[in-house]
mmCIF file of C-alpha atoms in Angstrom:
data_model
loop_
_atom_site.group_PDB
_atom_site.id
_atom_site.type_symbol
_atom_site.label_atom_id
_atom_site.label_comp_id
_atom_site.label_asym_id
_atom_site.label_seq_id
_atom_site.Cartn_x
_atom_site.Cartn_y
_atom_site.Cartn_z
ATOM 1 C CA UNK A 16 124.081 87.345 120.150
ATOM 2 C CA UNK A 17 126.965 84.911 119.082
ATOM 3 C CA UNK A 18 124.668 83.160 116.989
ATOM 4 C CA UNK A 19 123.365 86.328 115.130
ATOM 5 C CA UNK A 20 127.064 87.349 114.758
ATOM 6 C CA UNK A 21 128.032 84.085 113.365
ATOM 7 C CA UNK A 22 124.964 84.274 110.787
ATOM 8 C CA UNK A 23 126.058 87.762 109.707
ATOM 9 C CA UNK A 24 129.592 86.764 108.976
ATOM 10 C CA UNK A 25 128.535 83.369 107.255
ATOM 11 C CA UNK A 26 126.026 85.547 105.034
ATOM 12 C CA UNK A 27 128.531 88.492 104.358
ATOM 13 C CA UNK A 28 131.614 85.824 103.039
ATOM 14 C CA UNK A 29 130.242 87.085 99.455
ATOM 15 C CA UNK A 30 128.957 90.457 100.049
ATOM 16 C CA UNK A 31 128.035 91.126 96.404
ATOM 17 C CA UNK A 32 125.929 88.407 96.193
ATOM 18 C CA UNK A 33 124.269 88.606 99.566
ATOM 19 C CA UNK A 34 123.846 92.402 98.832
ATOM 20 C CA UNK A 35 122.337 91.673 95.640
ATOM 21 C CA UNK A 36 119.900 88.934 97.096
ATOM 22 C CA UNK A 37 118.991 91.636 99.965
ATOM 23 C CA UNK A 38 118.493 94.139 97.275
ATOM 24 C CA UNK A 39 116.253 91.576 95.331
ATOM 25 C CA UNK A 40 114.265 90.809 98.584
ATOM 26 C CA UNK A 41 113.859 94.930 99.636
ATOM 27 C CA UNK A 42 112.421 95.381 95.799
ATOM 28 C CA UNK A 43 109.829 92.570 96.386
ATOM 29 C CA UNK A 44 108.621 93.296 99.540
ATOM 30 C CA UNK A 45 108.647 97.036 98.519
ATOM 31 C CA UNK A 46 106.635 96.133 95.482
ATOM 32 C CA UNK A 47 104.367 93.702 97.601
ATOM 33 C CA UNK A 48 103.493 96.531 100.079
ATOM 34 C CA UNK A 49 102.601 98.844 97.295
ATOM 35 C CA UNK A 50 100.569 96.327 95.119
ATOM 36 C CA UNK A 51 98.508 95.473 98.465
ATOM 37 C CA UNK A 52 98.178 99.121 99.466
ATOM 38 C CA UNK A 53 96.764 99.814 96.001
ATOM 39 C CA UNK A 54 94.062 96.922 96.804
ATOM 40 C CA UNK A 55 93.319 98.374 100.343
ATOM 41 C CA UNK A 56 92.707 101.737 98.493
ATOM 42 C CA UNK A 57 90.460 99.999 95.918
ATOM 43 C CA UNK A 58 88.113 99.082 98.868
ATOM 44 C CA UNK A 59 88.690 102.089 100.975
ATOM 45 C CA UNK A 60 84.932 103.296 100.002
ATOM 46 C CA UNK A 61 83.685 99.983 101.139
ATOM 47 C CA UNK A 62 85.707 99.601 104.370
ATOM 48 C CA UNK A 63 84.506 103.247 105.559
ATOM 49 C CA UNK A 64 81.107 102.800 104.895
ATOM 50 C CA UNK A 65 78.313 103.084 107.661
ATOM 51 C CA UNK A 66 75.915 100.154 108.589
ATOM 52 C CA UNK A 67 73.560 102.907 109.764
ATOM 53 C CA UNK A 68 72.977 104.207 106.050
ATOM 54 C CA UNK A 69 71.048 103.152 103.012
ATOM 55 C CA UNK A 70 71.352 104.622 99.258
ATOM 56 C CA UNK A 71 68.486 104.329 97.036
ATOM 57 C CA UNK A 72 68.899 104.870 93.435
ATOM 58 C CA UNK A 73 67.145 104.435 90.071
ATOM 59 C CA UNK A 74 66.789 100.824 89.659
ATOM 60 C CA UNK A 75 67.868 100.773 85.929
ATOM 61 C CA UNK A 76 71.225 102.792 86.305
ATOM 62 C CA UNK A 77 72.964 105.401 88.296
ATOM 63 C CA UNK A 78 72.824 107.422 85.043
ATOM 64 C CA UNK A 79 69.240 107.603 85.467
ATOM 65 C CA UNK A 80 67.846 109.904 88.370
ATOM 66 C CA UNK A 81 65.018 110.086 90.850
ATOM 67 C CA UNK A 82 62.440 112.798 91.127
ATOM 68 C CA UNK A 83 62.879 115.300 94.473
ATOM 69 C CA UNK A 84 59.382 114.232 95.348
ATOM 70 C CA UNK A 85 60.170 110.765 96.468
ATOM 71 C CA UNK A 86 61.849 112.258 99.460
ATOM 72 C CA UNK A 87 58.623 112.907 101.618
ATOM 73 C CA UNK A 88 57.480 109.277 100.743
ATOM 74 C CA UNK A 89 60.675 107.813 101.889
ATOM 75 C CA UNK A 90 60.327 109.594 105.331
ATOM 76 C CA UNK A 91 57.223 108.038 105.958
ATOM 77 C CA UNK A 92 58.519 104.230 105.562
ATOM 78 C CA UNK A 93 59.143 102.617 109.156
ATOM 79 C CA UNK A 94 62.730 102.601 110.067
ATOM 80 C CA UNK A 95 63.786 105.769 108.525
ATOM 81 C CA UNK A 96 65.026 108.221 110.727
ATOM 82 C CA UNK A 97 66.677 110.807 108.454
ATOM 83 C CA UNK A 98 67.072 111.484 104.673
ATOM 84 C CA UNK A 99 69.286 113.416 102.657
ATOM 85 C CA UNK A 100 70.410 113.359 98.710
ATOM 86 C CA UNK A 101 73.151 113.904 96.273
ATOM 87 C CA UNK A 102 74.165 114.518 92.515
ATOM 88 C CA UNK A 103 77.203 113.703 90.967
ATOM 89 C CA UNK A 104 78.383 116.731 89.457
ATOM 90 C CA UNK A 105 81.405 115.758 87.219
ATOM 91 C CA UNK A 106 82.822 119.212 87.077
ATOM 92 C CA UNK A 107 86.705 119.824 86.600
ATOM 93 C CA UNK A 108 88.736 122.585 87.721
ATOM 94 C CA UNK A 109 90.865 124.545 85.082
ATOM 95 C CA UNK A 110 91.373 121.502 83.106
ATOM 96 C CA UNK A 111 90.507 117.842 82.643
ATOM 97 C CA UNK A 112 93.583 116.658 84.491
ATOM 98 C CA UNK A 113 92.324 117.991 87.761
ATOM 99 C CA UNK A 114 89.648 115.407 88.753
ATOM 100 C CA UNK A 115 88.272 114.971 91.856
ATOM 101 C CA UNK A 116 84.764 113.922 93.008
ATOM 102 C CA UNK A 117 82.312 117.041 93.386
ATOM 103 C CA UNK A 118 78.678 116.462 94.538
ATOM 104 C CA UNK A 119 75.749 118.655 94.783
ATOM 105 C CA UNK A 120 74.007 118.024 98.089
ATOM 106 C CA UNK A 121 71.400 119.228 100.589
ATOM 107 C CA UNK A 122 73.723 120.652 103.098
ATOM 108 C CA UNK A 123 72.230 120.376 106.449
ATOM 109 C CA UNK A 124 70.788 116.956 106.217
ATOM 110 C CA UNK A 125 73.686 115.786 104.422
ATOM 111 C CA UNK A 126 76.637 116.396 107.357
ATOM 112 C CA UNK A 127 74.310 115.268 109.866
ATOM 113 C CA UNK A 128 74.300 111.694 108.193
ATOM 114 C CA UNK A 129 77.824 111.740 107.738
ATOM 115 C CA UNK A 130 79.536 112.712 110.774
ATOM 116 C CA UNK A 131 82.809 111.501 109.759
ATOM 117 C CA UNK A 132 82.932 114.862 107.403
ATOM 118 C CA UNK A 133 84.163 117.079 110.397
ATOM 119 C CA UNK A 134 82.886 120.803 110.210
ATOM 120 C CA UNK A 135 82.955 123.505 113.112
ATOM 121 C CA UNK A 136 79.434 124.813 113.759
ATOM 122 C CA UNK A 137 80.518 128.173 112.362
ATOM 123 C CA UNK A 138 81.544 126.978 109.220
ATOM 124 C CA UNK A 139 78.663 124.824 108.684
ATOM 125 C CA UNK A 140 76.615 127.676 109.294
ATOM 126 C CA UNK A 141 78.335 129.819 106.923
ATOM 127 C CA UNK A 142 77.906 126.999 104.073
ATOM 128 C CA UNK A 143 74.206 126.412 105.159
ATOM 129 C CA UNK A 144 73.249 129.990 104.311
ATOM 130 C CA UNK A 145 75.273 131.184 101.274
ATOM 131 C CA UNK A 146 73.529 129.354 98.265
ATOM 132 C CA UNK A 147 77.018 129.866 96.161
ATOM 133 C CA UNK A 148 78.794 128.282 99.120
ATOM 134 C CA UNK A 149 81.199 125.134 98.946
ATOM 135 C CA UNK A 150 83.155 122.910 101.237
ATOM 136 C CA UNK A 151 86.361 121.097 100.302
ATOM 137 C CA UNK A 152 88.287 118.089 101.786
ATOM 138 C CA UNK A 153 91.585 119.160 103.535
ATOM 139 C CA UNK A 154 93.786 117.137 101.082
ATOM 140 C CA UNK A 155 91.768 118.630 98.313
ATOM 141 C CA UNK A 156 92.213 122.494 99.393
ATOM 142 C CA UNK A 157 96.198 121.627 100.118
ATOM 143 C CA UNK A 158 96.449 120.105 96.565
ATOM 144 C CA UNK A 159 95.352 123.400 95.058
ATOM 145 C CA UNK A 160 96.275 125.888 97.664
ATOM 146 C CA UNK A 161 92.540 126.882 98.382
ATOM 147 C CA UNK A 162 91.840 128.948 101.414
ATOM 148 C CA UNK A 163 88.451 129.910 102.965
ATOM 149 C CA UNK A 164 86.902 132.482 101.093
ATOM 150 C CA UNK A 165 88.513 131.924 97.788
ATOM 151 C CA UNK A 166 86.291 131.929 94.749
ATOM 152 C CA UNK A 167 86.410 128.957 92.734
ATOM 153 C CA UNK A 168 85.307 128.097 89.224
ATOM 154 C CA UNK A 169 84.341 124.248 88.029
ATOM 155 C CA UNK A 170 83.516 123.454 84.185
ATOM 156 C CA UNK A 171 80.663 121.358 84.078
ATOM 157 C CA UNK A 172 80.738 118.177 81.892
ATOM 158 C CA UNK A 173 77.701 116.587 82.779
ATOM 159 C CA UNK A 174 75.791 119.720 83.283
ATOM 160 C CA UNK A 175 77.444 122.340 80.800
ATOM 161 C CA UNK A 176 78.566 125.778 81.505
ATOM 162 C CA UNK A 177 80.704 127.512 84.172
ATOM 163 C CA UNK A 178 79.795 127.329 87.610
ATOM 164 C CA UNK A 179 81.170 129.569 90.330
ATOM 165 C CA UNK A 180 81.477 128.849 94.214
ATOM 166 C CA UNK A 181 82.988 130.130 97.096
ATOM 167 C CA UNK A 182 84.845 128.462 99.581
ATOM 168 C CA UNK A 183 83.194 128.507 103.032
ATOM 169 C CA UNK A 184 84.878 125.798 104.688
ATOM 170 C CA UNK A 185 87.289 122.835 104.734
ATOM 171 C CA UNK A 186 86.755 119.778 106.271
ATOM 172 C CA UNK A 187 88.640 117.031 107.883
ATOM 173 C CA UNK A 188 88.330 113.398 108.332
ATOM 174 C CA UNK A 189 87.137 111.978 111.697
ATOM 175 C CA UNK A 190 89.042 108.835 110.698
ATOM 176 C CA UNK A 191 92.136 108.329 108.909
ATOM 177 C CA UNK A 192 90.121 106.138 106.316
ATOM 178 C CA UNK A 193 87.959 109.176 105.755
ATOM 179 C CA UNK A 194 88.141 110.479 102.240
ATOM 180 C CA UNK A 195 89.378 114.108 102.505
ATOM 181 C CA UNK A 196 89.405 114.878 98.487
ATOM 182 C CA UNK A 197 85.816 115.512 97.933
ATOM 183 C CA UNK A 198 83.894 119.014 97.043
ATOM 184 C CA UNK A 199 80.300 119.560 97.935
ATOM 185 C CA UNK A 200 77.848 122.385 97.088
ATOM 186 C CA UNK A 201 74.503 123.615 97.341
ATOM 187 C CA UNK A 202 71.883 121.378 95.286
ATOM 188 C CA UNK A 203 69.547 124.216 95.152
ATOM 189 C CA UNK A 204 72.017 126.285 93.493
ATOM 190 C CA UNK A 205 72.333 123.523 90.537
ATOM 191 C CA UNK A 206 68.564 122.941 90.268
ATOM 192 C CA UNK A 207 67.567 126.529 89.942
ATOM 193 C CA UNK A 208 70.365 127.178 87.205
ATOM 194 C CA UNK A 209 68.656 123.942 85.298
ATOM 195 C CA UNK A 210 65.278 125.223 85.702
ATOM 196 C CA UNK A 211 66.486 128.204 83.680
ATOM 197 C CA UNK A 212 68.843 126.176 80.825
ATOM 198 C CA UNK A 213 67.332 122.723 80.874
ATOM 199 C CA UNK A 214 63.907 122.260 82.757
ATOM 200 C CA UNK A 215 63.448 118.695 81.987
ATOM 201 C CA UNK A 216 66.759 118.085 84.240
ATOM 202 C CA UNK A 217 65.475 119.965 87.123
ATOM 203 C CA UNK A 218 63.888 118.591 90.571
ATOM 204 C CA UNK A 219 65.992 115.655 89.971
ATOM 205 C CA UNK A 220 68.580 113.728 92.197
ATOM 206 C CA UNK A 221 70.793 111.241 91.834
ATOM 207 C CA UNK A 222 71.056 109.065 95.074
ATOM 208 C CA UNK A 223 68.772 109.608 98.127
ATOM 209 C CA UNK A 224 70.771 108.690 101.487
ATOM 210 C CA UNK A 225 68.582 106.836 104.263
ATOM 211 C CA UNK A 226 69.682 107.285 107.849
ATOM 212 C CA UNK A 227 68.556 104.154 109.595
ATOM 213 C CA UNK A 228 66.783 104.135 113.552
ATOM 214 C CA UNK A 229 68.193 100.916 113.807
ATOM 215 C CA UNK A 230 70.992 99.264 111.618
ATOM 216 C CA UNK A 231 69.599 95.708 112.055
ATOM 217 C CA UNK A 232 66.499 96.461 110.107
ATOM 218 C CA UNK A 233 68.494 97.510 106.825
ATOM 219 C CA UNK A 234 67.050 94.547 104.810
ATOM 220 C CA UNK A 235 63.495 95.372 105.779
ATOM 221 C CA UNK A 236 63.704 98.976 105.184
ATOM 222 C CA UNK A 237 65.124 98.521 101.846
ATOM 223 C CA UNK A 238 62.581 96.215 100.813
ATOM 224 C CA UNK A 239 59.651 98.718 102.117
ATOM 225 C CA UNK A 240 61.119 101.546 100.183
ATOM 226 C CA UNK A 241 61.421 99.891 96.732
ATOM 227 C CA UNK A 242 58.032 98.334 97.131
ATOM 228 C CA UNK A 243 56.529 102.241 97.447
ATOM 229 C CA UNK A 244 57.815 102.921 94.231
ATOM 230 C CA UNK A 245 57.041 99.455 92.629
ATOM 231 C CA UNK A 246 55.813 99.840 88.878
ATOM 232 C CA UNK A 247 56.624 103.587 88.984
ATOM 233 C CA UNK A 248 58.196 105.465 86.209
ATOM 234 C CA UNK A 249 61.211 105.568 88.443
ATOM 235 C CA UNK A 250 61.673 102.336 90.320
ATOM 236 C CA UNK A 251 63.992 102.431 93.251
ATOM 237 C CA UNK A 252 67.096 100.023 94.306
ATOM 238 C CA UNK A 253 67.972 100.656 97.895
ATOM 239 C CA UNK A 254 70.929 99.098 99.371
ATOM 240 C CA UNK A 255 73.229 99.114 102.233
ATOM 241 C CA UNK A 256 75.823 101.615 101.464
ATOM 242 C CA UNK A 257 78.856 98.858 101.716
ATOM 243 C CA UNK A 258 76.828 97.037 98.881
ATOM 244 C CA UNK A 259 76.583 100.251 96.876
ATOM 245 C CA UNK A 260 80.141 101.093 96.970
ATOM 246 C CA UNK A 261 81.033 97.383 95.977
ATOM 247 C CA UNK A 262 78.964 97.763 93.039
ATOM 248 C CA UNK A 263 81.505 100.167 91.849
ATOM 249 C CA UNK A 264 84.577 97.736 92.657
ATOM 250 C CA UNK A 265 83.007 94.930 90.956
ATOM 251 C CA UNK A 266 83.488 97.019 87.751
ATOM 252 C CA UNK A 267 87.113 96.644 87.980
ATOM 253 C CA UNK A 268 87.225 93.491 89.728
ATOM 254 C CA UNK A 269 89.531 91.742 86.777
ATOM 255 C CA UNK A 270 91.991 94.644 87.785
ATOM 256 C CA UNK A 271 91.854 93.959 91.079
ATOM 257 C CA UNK A 272 92.418 90.248 90.558
ATOM 258 C CA UNK A 273 95.346 90.924 88.369
ATOM 259 C CA UNK A 274 96.996 93.218 90.941
ATOM 260 C CA UNK A 275 96.521 90.254 93.604
ATOM 261 C CA UNK A 276 98.105 87.671 91.130
ATOM 262 C CA UNK A 277 101.331 90.088 90.378
ATOM 263 C CA UNK A 278 101.828 90.584 94.335
ATOM 264 C CA UNK A 279 101.982 86.851 94.799
ATOM 265 C CA UNK A 280 103.953 86.464 91.781
ATOM 266 C CA UNK A 281 106.661 88.588 93.010
ATOM 267 C CA UNK A 282 106.957 86.638 96.187
ATOM 268 C CA UNK A 283 107.467 83.388 94.094
ATOM 269 C CA UNK A 284 110.105 84.945 92.276
ATOM 270 C CA UNK A 285 112.414 86.024 94.925
ATOM 271 C CA UNK A 286 111.656 82.962 96.795
ATOM 272 C CA UNK A 287 113.343 81.431 93.580
ATOM 273 C CA UNK A 288 116.030 83.867 93.585
ATOM 274 C CA UNK A 289 117.039 83.334 97.746
ATOM 275 C CA UNK A 290 117.064 79.538 97.167
ATOM 276 C CA UNK A 291 119.464 79.828 94.371
ATOM 277 C CA UNK A 292 121.754 81.819 96.479
ATOM 278 C CA UNK A 293 121.446 79.353 99.381
ATOM 279 C CA UNK A 294 122.061 76.444 97.066
ATOM 280 C CA UNK A 295 125.201 77.986 95.915
ATOM 281 C CA UNK A 296 126.305 78.714 99.277
ATOM 282 C CA UNK A 297 125.748 75.298 100.703
ATOM 283 C CA UNK A 298 127.624 73.691 97.416
ATOM 284 C CA UNK A 299 130.654 75.824 98.449
ATOM 285 C CA UNK A 300 130.702 74.573 101.877
ATOM 286 C CA UNK A 301 130.191 71.075 101.655
ATOM 287 C CA UNK A 302 133.725 70.814 103.138
ATOM 288 C CA UNK A 303 133.035 72.706 106.135
ATOM 289 C CA UNK A 304 130.128 70.772 107.277
ATOM 290 C CA UNK A 305 132.296 67.499 106.697
ATOM 291 C CA UNK A 306 134.533 68.943 109.197
ATOM 292 C CA UNK A 307 131.704 70.275 111.695
ATOM 293 C CA UNK A 308 130.591 66.364 111.610
ATOM 294 C CA UNK A 309 133.932 64.911 111.928
ATOM 295 C CA UNK A 310 134.271 67.091 115.208
ATOM 296 C CA UNK A 311 130.727 65.897 116.202
ATOM 297 C CA UNK A 312 128.439 68.439 115.443
ATOM 298 C CA UNK A 313 125.198 66.692 114.968
ATOM 299 C CA UNK A 314 122.860 67.472 111.555
ATOM 300 C CA UNK A 315 120.577 69.571 113.407
ATOM 301 C CA UNK A 316 123.570 72.047 114.048
ATOM 302 C CA UNK A 317 124.281 72.244 110.776
ATOM 303 C CA UNK A 318 120.949 72.553 109.367
ATOM 304 C CA UNK A 319 120.373 75.202 111.949
ATOM 305 C CA UNK A 320 122.996 77.391 110.511
ATOM 306 C CA UNK A 321 122.060 76.884 106.659
ATOM 307 C CA UNK A 322 118.386 77.937 107.749
ATOM 308 C CA UNK A 323 119.430 80.754 110.164
ATOM 309 C CA UNK A 324 121.615 82.261 107.223
ATOM 310 C CA UNK A 325 118.665 81.642 104.976
ATOM 311 C CA UNK A 326 116.540 83.553 107.507
ATOM 312 C CA UNK A 327 118.904 86.434 108.053
ATOM 313 C CA UNK A 328 119.273 87.571 104.525
ATOM 314 C CA UNK A 329 115.433 87.221 104.112
ATOM 315 C CA UNK A 330 114.737 89.122 107.242
ATOM 316 C CA UNK A 331 117.064 91.912 106.505
ATOM 317 C CA UNK A 332 115.595 92.656 103.110
ATOM 318 C CA UNK A 333 112.120 92.318 104.661
ATOM 319 C CA UNK A 334 113.278 95.123 107.128
ATOM 320 C CA UNK A 335 114.716 97.405 104.682
ATOM 321 C CA UNK A 336 111.696 96.805 102.263
ATOM 322 C CA UNK A 337 109.289 97.694 105.071
ATOM 323 C CA UNK A 338 111.089 100.670 105.957
ATOM 324 C CA UNK A 339 110.969 102.135 102.790
ATOM 325 C CA UNK A 340 107.426 101.050 102.093
ATOM 326 C CA UNK A 341 105.767 104.114 104.221
ATOM 327 C CA UNK A 342 107.714 106.720 102.559
ATOM 328 C CA UNK A 343 107.334 105.767 98.930
ATOM 329 C CA UNK A 344 103.598 104.599 99.472
ATOM 330 C CA UNK A 345 103.259 108.504 100.968
ATOM 331 C CA UNK A 346 104.932 109.599 97.501
ATOM 332 C CA UNK A 347 102.606 107.482 95.863
ATOM 333 C CA UNK A 348 99.634 108.907 97.544
ATOM 334 C CA UNK A 349 100.278 112.129 96.952
ATOM 335 C CA UNK A 350 100.915 111.603 93.008
ATOM 336 C CA UNK A 351 97.700 109.399 92.731
ATOM 337 C CA UNK A 352 95.458 111.140 95.117
ATOM 338 C CA UNK A 353 92.889 111.903 92.696
ATOM 339 C CA UNK A 354 92.155 108.127 92.306
ATOM 340 C CA UNK A 355 93.162 106.970 95.502
ATOM 341 C CA UNK A 356 92.128 109.464 97.976
ATOM 342 C CA UNK A 357 92.891 107.186 100.798
ATOM 343 C CA UNK A 358 96.367 105.629 100.465
ATOM 344 C CA UNK A 359 97.855 104.193 103.473
ATOM 345 C CA UNK A 360 99.947 101.112 104.501
ATOM 346 C CA UNK A 361 97.717 98.600 106.554
ATOM 347 C CA UNK A 362 99.159 96.538 109.298
ATOM 348 C CA UNK A 363 97.891 93.514 107.653
ATOM 349 C CA UNK A 364 100.251 94.381 104.851
ATOM 350 C CA UNK A 365 103.086 94.463 107.315
ATOM 351 C CA UNK A 366 101.757 91.467 108.976
ATOM 352 C CA UNK A 367 101.958 89.608 105.406
ATOM 353 C CA UNK A 368 105.402 91.323 104.467
ATOM 354 C CA UNK A 369 106.921 89.640 107.588
ATOM 355 C CA UNK A 370 105.217 86.174 106.993
ATOM 356 C CA UNK A 371 106.104 85.765 103.458
ATOM 357 C CA UNK A 372 109.968 86.665 104.255
ATOM 358 C CA UNK A 373 109.846 84.213 107.041
ATOM 359 C CA UNK A 374 108.422 81.259 104.391
ATOM 360 C CA UNK A 375 110.782 82.611 101.918
ATOM 361 C CA UNK A 376 113.725 81.955 104.314
ATOM 362 C CA UNK A 377 112.360 78.718 105.376
ATOM 363 C CA UNK A 378 111.592 76.951 101.838
ATOM 364 C CA UNK A 379 114.610 78.472 100.680
ATOM 365 C CA UNK A 380 116.931 76.772 103.233
ATOM 366 C CA UNK A 381 115.382 73.191 102.627
ATOM 367 C CA UNK A 382 117.150 71.787 100.113
ATOM 368 C CA UNK A 383 120.723 73.057 101.029
ATOM 369 C CA UNK A 384 120.175 71.962 104.686
ATOM 370 C CA UNK A 385 119.134 68.501 103.552
ATOM 371 C CA UNK A 386 122.258 68.434 101.097
ATOM 372 C CA UNK A 387 124.390 69.562 104.171
ATOM 373 C CA UNK A 388 123.000 67.061 106.674
ATOM 374 C CA UNK A 389 123.167 63.952 104.157
ATOM 375 C CA UNK A 390 126.768 64.448 103.008
ATOM 376 C CA UNK A 391 129.020 62.005 104.170
ATOM 377 C CA UNK A 392 132.203 63.084 105.942
ATOM 378 C CA UNK A 393 134.623 61.198 103.574
ATOM 379 C CA UNK A 394 132.720 62.446 100.460
ATOM 380 C CA UNK A 395 132.914 66.173 102.099
ATOM 381 C CA UNK A 396 136.436 65.923 102.991
ATOM 382 C CA UNK A 397 137.531 65.172 99.254
ATOM 383 C CA UNK A 398 135.894 68.585 98.268
ATOM 384 C CA UNK A 399 138.704 70.447 100.496
ATOM 385 C CA UNK A 400 141.843 71.728 98.885
#
């Protein structure tokens, strides 16, 4: 306690300078934490992927569909336990700014394959039996103030027209990493309408989801599925759910790399600021260090005071920055919920905050402590007065 009191009093001799340095560290840690959380949110879909699921799509591109008739042939593949399907709908609620993921699905088999979307048996039954029924995630329902039984109208973009739904349930995520901003409705409702308005687009699906009997057979099952449709009009590309999600992230890899670089540059800049503060502090106290030497204190004691003060400043800023990261991240997640449905600060980010602040404190104290230890008693005493 005495040592901590000594370090704090030394650090607060120049309150304004120390305060501004701590403020700089706080802002740097806050910025670093948010940037790292953005990267984590970018990979949220990848991290939440299940090893027991495969995704099969058109080998050319996701923009091309697959015939619904493929389902029965895929069910016959060795290693496949269950099959479902989904179609990206791309509808908007009221205006284009109200964007959220919405899918046309086969309700019964889809939710069996995705147990992380939790619905009560009663709600699931109500959804399955209502052709115009839909379910929405908890966060999405809170965002628009939806309640069970509400009529919801989406404007189609990929499928033009006005589409009316009845909210039959609100799902919640089984884990904190589960996306609760999605919207699901019956593929049959979409398909029946397309048969009347655009017959060529009917009986087509975007992706086929395969549940595996054994996750260890993912590679063999993928090859077997693709072999079934080799040289057909719509060849398939089957991959693990994680690989499927990574394909989307790879499209924006340059942005992720840029964010990583900026996050590390923030730490380097604040390291220079703290080093400058400690250099000024050591220069002002050369006379004091000479007196300590004259009284018999060894170099390691003087170096310990410099390093201790540097670490005190760095860790104080770190503690305040970490404390502010949680409320700021929560607010950022609310505002950017449409783009980052899962936005939470990971423990690994906090560990990096602490580790980098320790490095900043130690590196910033190297040159000032070396200078304080090397100063001669006579040279130091000349600076007094």
